[in-house]
Short mmCIF file of N, CA and C in Angstrom, two decimals:
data_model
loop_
_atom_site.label_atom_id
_atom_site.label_comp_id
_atom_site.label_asym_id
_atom_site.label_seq_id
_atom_site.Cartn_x
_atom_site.Cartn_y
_atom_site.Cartn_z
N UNK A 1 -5.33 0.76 9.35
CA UNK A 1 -4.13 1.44 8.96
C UNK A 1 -4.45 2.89 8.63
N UNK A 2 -3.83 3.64 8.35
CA UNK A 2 -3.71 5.17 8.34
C UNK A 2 -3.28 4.99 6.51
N UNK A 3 -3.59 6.08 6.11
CA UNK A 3 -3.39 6.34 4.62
C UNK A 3 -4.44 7.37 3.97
N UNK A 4 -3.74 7.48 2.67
CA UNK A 4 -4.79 8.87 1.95
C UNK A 4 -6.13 7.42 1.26
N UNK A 5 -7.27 8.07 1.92
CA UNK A 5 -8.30 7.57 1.28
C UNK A 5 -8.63 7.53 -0.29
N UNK A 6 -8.20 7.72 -0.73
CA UNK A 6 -8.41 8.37 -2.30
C UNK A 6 -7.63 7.07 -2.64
N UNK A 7 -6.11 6.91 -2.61
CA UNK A 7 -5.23 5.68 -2.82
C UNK A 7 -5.51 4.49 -2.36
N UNK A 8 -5.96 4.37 -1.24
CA UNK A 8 -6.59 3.12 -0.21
C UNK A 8 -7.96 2.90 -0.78
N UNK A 9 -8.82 3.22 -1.38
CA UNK A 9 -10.15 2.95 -1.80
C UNK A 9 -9.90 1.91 -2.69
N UNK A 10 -9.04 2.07 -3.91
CA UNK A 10 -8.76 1.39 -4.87
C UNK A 10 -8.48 0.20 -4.46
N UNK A 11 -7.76 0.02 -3.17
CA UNK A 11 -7.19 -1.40 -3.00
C UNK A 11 -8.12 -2.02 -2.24
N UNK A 12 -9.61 -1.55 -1.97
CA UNK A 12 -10.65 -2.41 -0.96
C UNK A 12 -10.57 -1.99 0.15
N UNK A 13 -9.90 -0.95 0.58
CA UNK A 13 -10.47 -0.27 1.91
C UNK A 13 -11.31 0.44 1.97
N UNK A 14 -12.24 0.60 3.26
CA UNK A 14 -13.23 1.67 3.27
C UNK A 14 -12.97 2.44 4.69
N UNK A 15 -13.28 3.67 5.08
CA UNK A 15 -13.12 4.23 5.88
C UNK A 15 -13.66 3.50 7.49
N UNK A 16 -12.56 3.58 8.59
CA UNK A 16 -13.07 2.59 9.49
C UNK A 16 -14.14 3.02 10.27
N UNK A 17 -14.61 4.36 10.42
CA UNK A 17 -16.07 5.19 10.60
C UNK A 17 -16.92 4.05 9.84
N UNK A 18 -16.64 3.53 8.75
CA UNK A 18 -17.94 2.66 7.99
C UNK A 18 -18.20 1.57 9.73
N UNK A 19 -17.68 1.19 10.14
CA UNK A 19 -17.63 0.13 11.03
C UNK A 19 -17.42 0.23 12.51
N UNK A 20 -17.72 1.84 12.68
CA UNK A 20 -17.66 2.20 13.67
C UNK A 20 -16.53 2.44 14.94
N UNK A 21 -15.39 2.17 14.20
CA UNK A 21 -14.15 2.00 14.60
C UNK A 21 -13.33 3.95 14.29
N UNK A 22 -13.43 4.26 16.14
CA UNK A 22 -12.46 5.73 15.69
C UNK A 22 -10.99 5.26 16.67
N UNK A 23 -10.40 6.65 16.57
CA UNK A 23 -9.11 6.49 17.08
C UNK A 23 -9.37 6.44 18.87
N UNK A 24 -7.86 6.61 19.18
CA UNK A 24 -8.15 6.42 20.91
C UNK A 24 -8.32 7.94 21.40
N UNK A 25 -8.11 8.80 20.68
CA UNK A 25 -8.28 10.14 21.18
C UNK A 25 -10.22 10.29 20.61
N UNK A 26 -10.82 8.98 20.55
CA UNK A 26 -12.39 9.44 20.17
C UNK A 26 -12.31 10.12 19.01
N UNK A 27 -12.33 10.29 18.36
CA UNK A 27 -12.49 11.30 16.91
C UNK A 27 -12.42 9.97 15.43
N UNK A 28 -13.37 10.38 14.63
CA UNK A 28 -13.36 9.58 13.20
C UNK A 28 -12.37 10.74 12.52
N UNK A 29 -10.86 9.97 12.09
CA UNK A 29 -10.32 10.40 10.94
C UNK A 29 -10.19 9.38 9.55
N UNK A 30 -10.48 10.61 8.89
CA UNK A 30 -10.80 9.67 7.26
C UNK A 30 -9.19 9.17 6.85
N UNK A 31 -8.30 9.28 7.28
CA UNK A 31 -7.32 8.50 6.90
C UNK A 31 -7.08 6.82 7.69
N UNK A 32 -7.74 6.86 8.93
CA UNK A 32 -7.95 5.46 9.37
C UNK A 32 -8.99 4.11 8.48
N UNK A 33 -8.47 3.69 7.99
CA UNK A 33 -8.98 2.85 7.33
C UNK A 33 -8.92 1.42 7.30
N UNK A 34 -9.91 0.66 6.71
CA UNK A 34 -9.77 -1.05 7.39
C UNK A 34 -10.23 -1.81 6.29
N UNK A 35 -9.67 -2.94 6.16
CA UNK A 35 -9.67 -4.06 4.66
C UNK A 35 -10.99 -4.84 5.76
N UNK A 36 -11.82 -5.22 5.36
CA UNK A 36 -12.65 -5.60 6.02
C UNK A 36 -12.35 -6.87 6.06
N UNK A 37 -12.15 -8.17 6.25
CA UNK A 37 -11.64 -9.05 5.45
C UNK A 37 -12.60 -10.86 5.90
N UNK A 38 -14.05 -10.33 6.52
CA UNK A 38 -15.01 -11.23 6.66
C UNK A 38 -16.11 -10.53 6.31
N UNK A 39 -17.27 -10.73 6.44
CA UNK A 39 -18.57 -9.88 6.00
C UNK A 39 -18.96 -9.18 7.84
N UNK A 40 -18.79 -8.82 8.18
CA UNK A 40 -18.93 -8.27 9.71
C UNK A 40 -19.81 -6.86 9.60
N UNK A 41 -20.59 -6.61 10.73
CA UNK A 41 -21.67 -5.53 11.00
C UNK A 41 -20.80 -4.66 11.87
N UNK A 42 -21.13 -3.41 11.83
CA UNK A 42 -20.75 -2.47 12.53
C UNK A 42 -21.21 -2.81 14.36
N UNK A 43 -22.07 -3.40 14.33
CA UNK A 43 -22.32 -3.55 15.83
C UNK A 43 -21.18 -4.65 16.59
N UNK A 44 -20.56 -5.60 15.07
CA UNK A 44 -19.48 -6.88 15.61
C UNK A 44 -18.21 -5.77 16.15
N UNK A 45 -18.06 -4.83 15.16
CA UNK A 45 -16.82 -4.65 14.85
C UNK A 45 -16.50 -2.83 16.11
N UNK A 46 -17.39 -2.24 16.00
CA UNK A 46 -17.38 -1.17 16.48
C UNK A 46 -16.17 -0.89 17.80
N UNK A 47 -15.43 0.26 17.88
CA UNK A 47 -14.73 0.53 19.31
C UNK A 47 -13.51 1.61 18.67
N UNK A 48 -12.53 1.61 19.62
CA UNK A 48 -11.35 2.07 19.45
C UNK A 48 -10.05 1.72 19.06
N UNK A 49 -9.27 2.14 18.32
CA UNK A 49 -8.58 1.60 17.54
C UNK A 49 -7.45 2.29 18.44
N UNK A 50 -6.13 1.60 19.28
CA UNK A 50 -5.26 1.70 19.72
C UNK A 50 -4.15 1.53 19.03
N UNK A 51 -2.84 2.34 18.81
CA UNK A 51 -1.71 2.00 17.72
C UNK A 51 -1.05 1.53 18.90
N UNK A 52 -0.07 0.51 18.71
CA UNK A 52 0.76 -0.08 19.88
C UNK A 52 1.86 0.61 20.20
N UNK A 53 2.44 0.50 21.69
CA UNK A 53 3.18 1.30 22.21
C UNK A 53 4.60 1.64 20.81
N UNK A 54 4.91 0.65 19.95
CA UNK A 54 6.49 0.82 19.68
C UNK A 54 6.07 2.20 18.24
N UNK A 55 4.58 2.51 18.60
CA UNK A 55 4.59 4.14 17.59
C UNK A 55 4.72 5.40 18.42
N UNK A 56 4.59 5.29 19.77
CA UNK A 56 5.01 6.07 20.55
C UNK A 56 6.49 6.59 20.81
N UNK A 57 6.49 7.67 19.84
CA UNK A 57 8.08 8.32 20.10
C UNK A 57 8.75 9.08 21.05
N UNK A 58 9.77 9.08 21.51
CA UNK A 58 10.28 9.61 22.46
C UNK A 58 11.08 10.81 22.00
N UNK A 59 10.52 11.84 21.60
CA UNK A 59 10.72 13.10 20.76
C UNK A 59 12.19 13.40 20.88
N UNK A 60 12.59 13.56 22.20
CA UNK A 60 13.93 13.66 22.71
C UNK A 60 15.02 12.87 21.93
N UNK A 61 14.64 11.86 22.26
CA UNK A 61 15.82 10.59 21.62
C UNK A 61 15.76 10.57 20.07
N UNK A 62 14.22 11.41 19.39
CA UNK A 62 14.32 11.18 18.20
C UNK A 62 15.48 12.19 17.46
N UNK A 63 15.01 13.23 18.34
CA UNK A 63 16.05 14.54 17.81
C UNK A 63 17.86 13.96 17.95
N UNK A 64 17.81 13.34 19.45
CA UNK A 64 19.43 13.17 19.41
C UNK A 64 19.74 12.27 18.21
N UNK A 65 19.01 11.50 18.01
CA UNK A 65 19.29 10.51 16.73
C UNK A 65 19.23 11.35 15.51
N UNK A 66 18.65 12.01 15.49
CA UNK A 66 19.01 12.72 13.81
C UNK A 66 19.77 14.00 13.88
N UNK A 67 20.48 13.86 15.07
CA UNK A 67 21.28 14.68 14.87
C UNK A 67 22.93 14.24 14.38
N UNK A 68 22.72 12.62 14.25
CA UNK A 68 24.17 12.16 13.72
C UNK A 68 23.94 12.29 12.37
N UNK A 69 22.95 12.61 11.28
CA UNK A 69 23.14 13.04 9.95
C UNK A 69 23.10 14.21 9.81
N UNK A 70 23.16 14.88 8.60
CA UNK A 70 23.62 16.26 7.92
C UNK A 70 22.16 16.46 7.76
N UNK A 71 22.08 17.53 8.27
CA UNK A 71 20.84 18.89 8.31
C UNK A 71 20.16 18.26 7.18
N UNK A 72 19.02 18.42 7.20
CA UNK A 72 18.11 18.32 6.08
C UNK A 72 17.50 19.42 5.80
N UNK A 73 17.10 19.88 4.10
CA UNK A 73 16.98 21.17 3.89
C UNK A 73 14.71 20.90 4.05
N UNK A 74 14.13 21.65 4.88
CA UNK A 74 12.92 22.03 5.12
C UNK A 74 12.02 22.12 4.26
N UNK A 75 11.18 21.64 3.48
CA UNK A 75 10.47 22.16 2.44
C UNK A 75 8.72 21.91 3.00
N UNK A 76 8.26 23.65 2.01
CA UNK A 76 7.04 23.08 2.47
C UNK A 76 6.21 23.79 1.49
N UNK A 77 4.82 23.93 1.43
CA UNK A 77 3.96 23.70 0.09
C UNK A 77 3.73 22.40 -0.64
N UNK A 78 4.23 21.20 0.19
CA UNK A 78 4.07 20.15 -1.29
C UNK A 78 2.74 19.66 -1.05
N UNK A 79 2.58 19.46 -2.13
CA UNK A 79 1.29 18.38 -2.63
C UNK A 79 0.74 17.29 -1.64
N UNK A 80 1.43 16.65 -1.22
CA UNK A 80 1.34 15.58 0.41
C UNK A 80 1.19 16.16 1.28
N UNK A 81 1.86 17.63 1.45
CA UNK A 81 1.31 18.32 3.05
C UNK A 81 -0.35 18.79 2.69
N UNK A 82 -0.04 19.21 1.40
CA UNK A 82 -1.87 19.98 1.37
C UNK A 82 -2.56 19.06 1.78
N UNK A 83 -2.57 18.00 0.85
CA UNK A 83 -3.53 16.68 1.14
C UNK A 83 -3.52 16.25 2.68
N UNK A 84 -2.60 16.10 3.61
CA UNK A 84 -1.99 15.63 4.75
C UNK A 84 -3.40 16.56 5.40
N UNK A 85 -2.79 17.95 5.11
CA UNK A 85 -3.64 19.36 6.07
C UNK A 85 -5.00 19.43 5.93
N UNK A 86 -5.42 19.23 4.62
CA UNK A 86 -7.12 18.54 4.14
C UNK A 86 -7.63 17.69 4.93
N UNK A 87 -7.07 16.21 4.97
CA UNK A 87 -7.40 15.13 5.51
C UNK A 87 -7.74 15.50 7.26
N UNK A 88 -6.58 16.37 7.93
CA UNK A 88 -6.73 17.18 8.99
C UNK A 88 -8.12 17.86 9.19
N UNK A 89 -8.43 18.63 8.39
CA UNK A 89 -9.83 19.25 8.48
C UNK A 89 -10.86 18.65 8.65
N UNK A 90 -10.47 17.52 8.54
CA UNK A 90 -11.83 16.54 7.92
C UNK A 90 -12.12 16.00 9.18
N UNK A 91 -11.34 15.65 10.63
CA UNK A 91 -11.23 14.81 11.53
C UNK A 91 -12.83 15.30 12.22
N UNK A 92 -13.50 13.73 12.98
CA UNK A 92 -14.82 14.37 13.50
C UNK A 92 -14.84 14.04 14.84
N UNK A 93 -15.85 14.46 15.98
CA UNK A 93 -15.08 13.65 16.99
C UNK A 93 -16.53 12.55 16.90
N UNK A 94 -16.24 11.65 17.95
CA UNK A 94 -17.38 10.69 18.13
C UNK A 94 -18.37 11.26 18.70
N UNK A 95 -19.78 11.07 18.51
CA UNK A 95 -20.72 11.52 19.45
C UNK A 95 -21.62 10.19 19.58
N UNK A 96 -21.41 9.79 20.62
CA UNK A 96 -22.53 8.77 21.37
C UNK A 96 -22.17 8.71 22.73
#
């Protein structure tokens, strides 16, 4: 799952880089993270982590759809984007 590492630690996740597991674009991001939930080795578990097609948005259709509610007012500086933009910095790509 995806989440701020800092919040996810507490509940028994560890970063899925521990296990050798990056995204499908190749890159370890520290917000991908995994409940381990047997005792498993990085050599069991290792590969690419694919999100399934129904997270794939269709940008187009997303816009016509929010365009049947009232404007939303833009904000930015918050506390979740910094962290969001941090977590960004952090992305590594794979090397093997």
């Amino acid at each position: 799952m995806y989440g701020d590492p800092e919040i996810y630690r507490r509940k028994g996740f560890v970063p899925a880089e521990t296990y050798g597991i990056r995204t499908a674009d190749n890159v370890y991001m520290p917000a991908c993270q995994i409940y381990p939930l047997e005792n498993i080795t990085k050599e069991e578990f290792a590969g690419k982590y694919f999100e399934h097609s129904c997270y794939q948005i269709d940008e187009q259709a997303a816009q016509k759809f929010d365009q049947q509610f009232s404007p939303r007012i833009s904000r930015t500086g918050l506390a979740s984007q910094r962290r969001f933009n941090k977590l960004i910095q952090e992305v590594r790509p794979f090397k093997g």
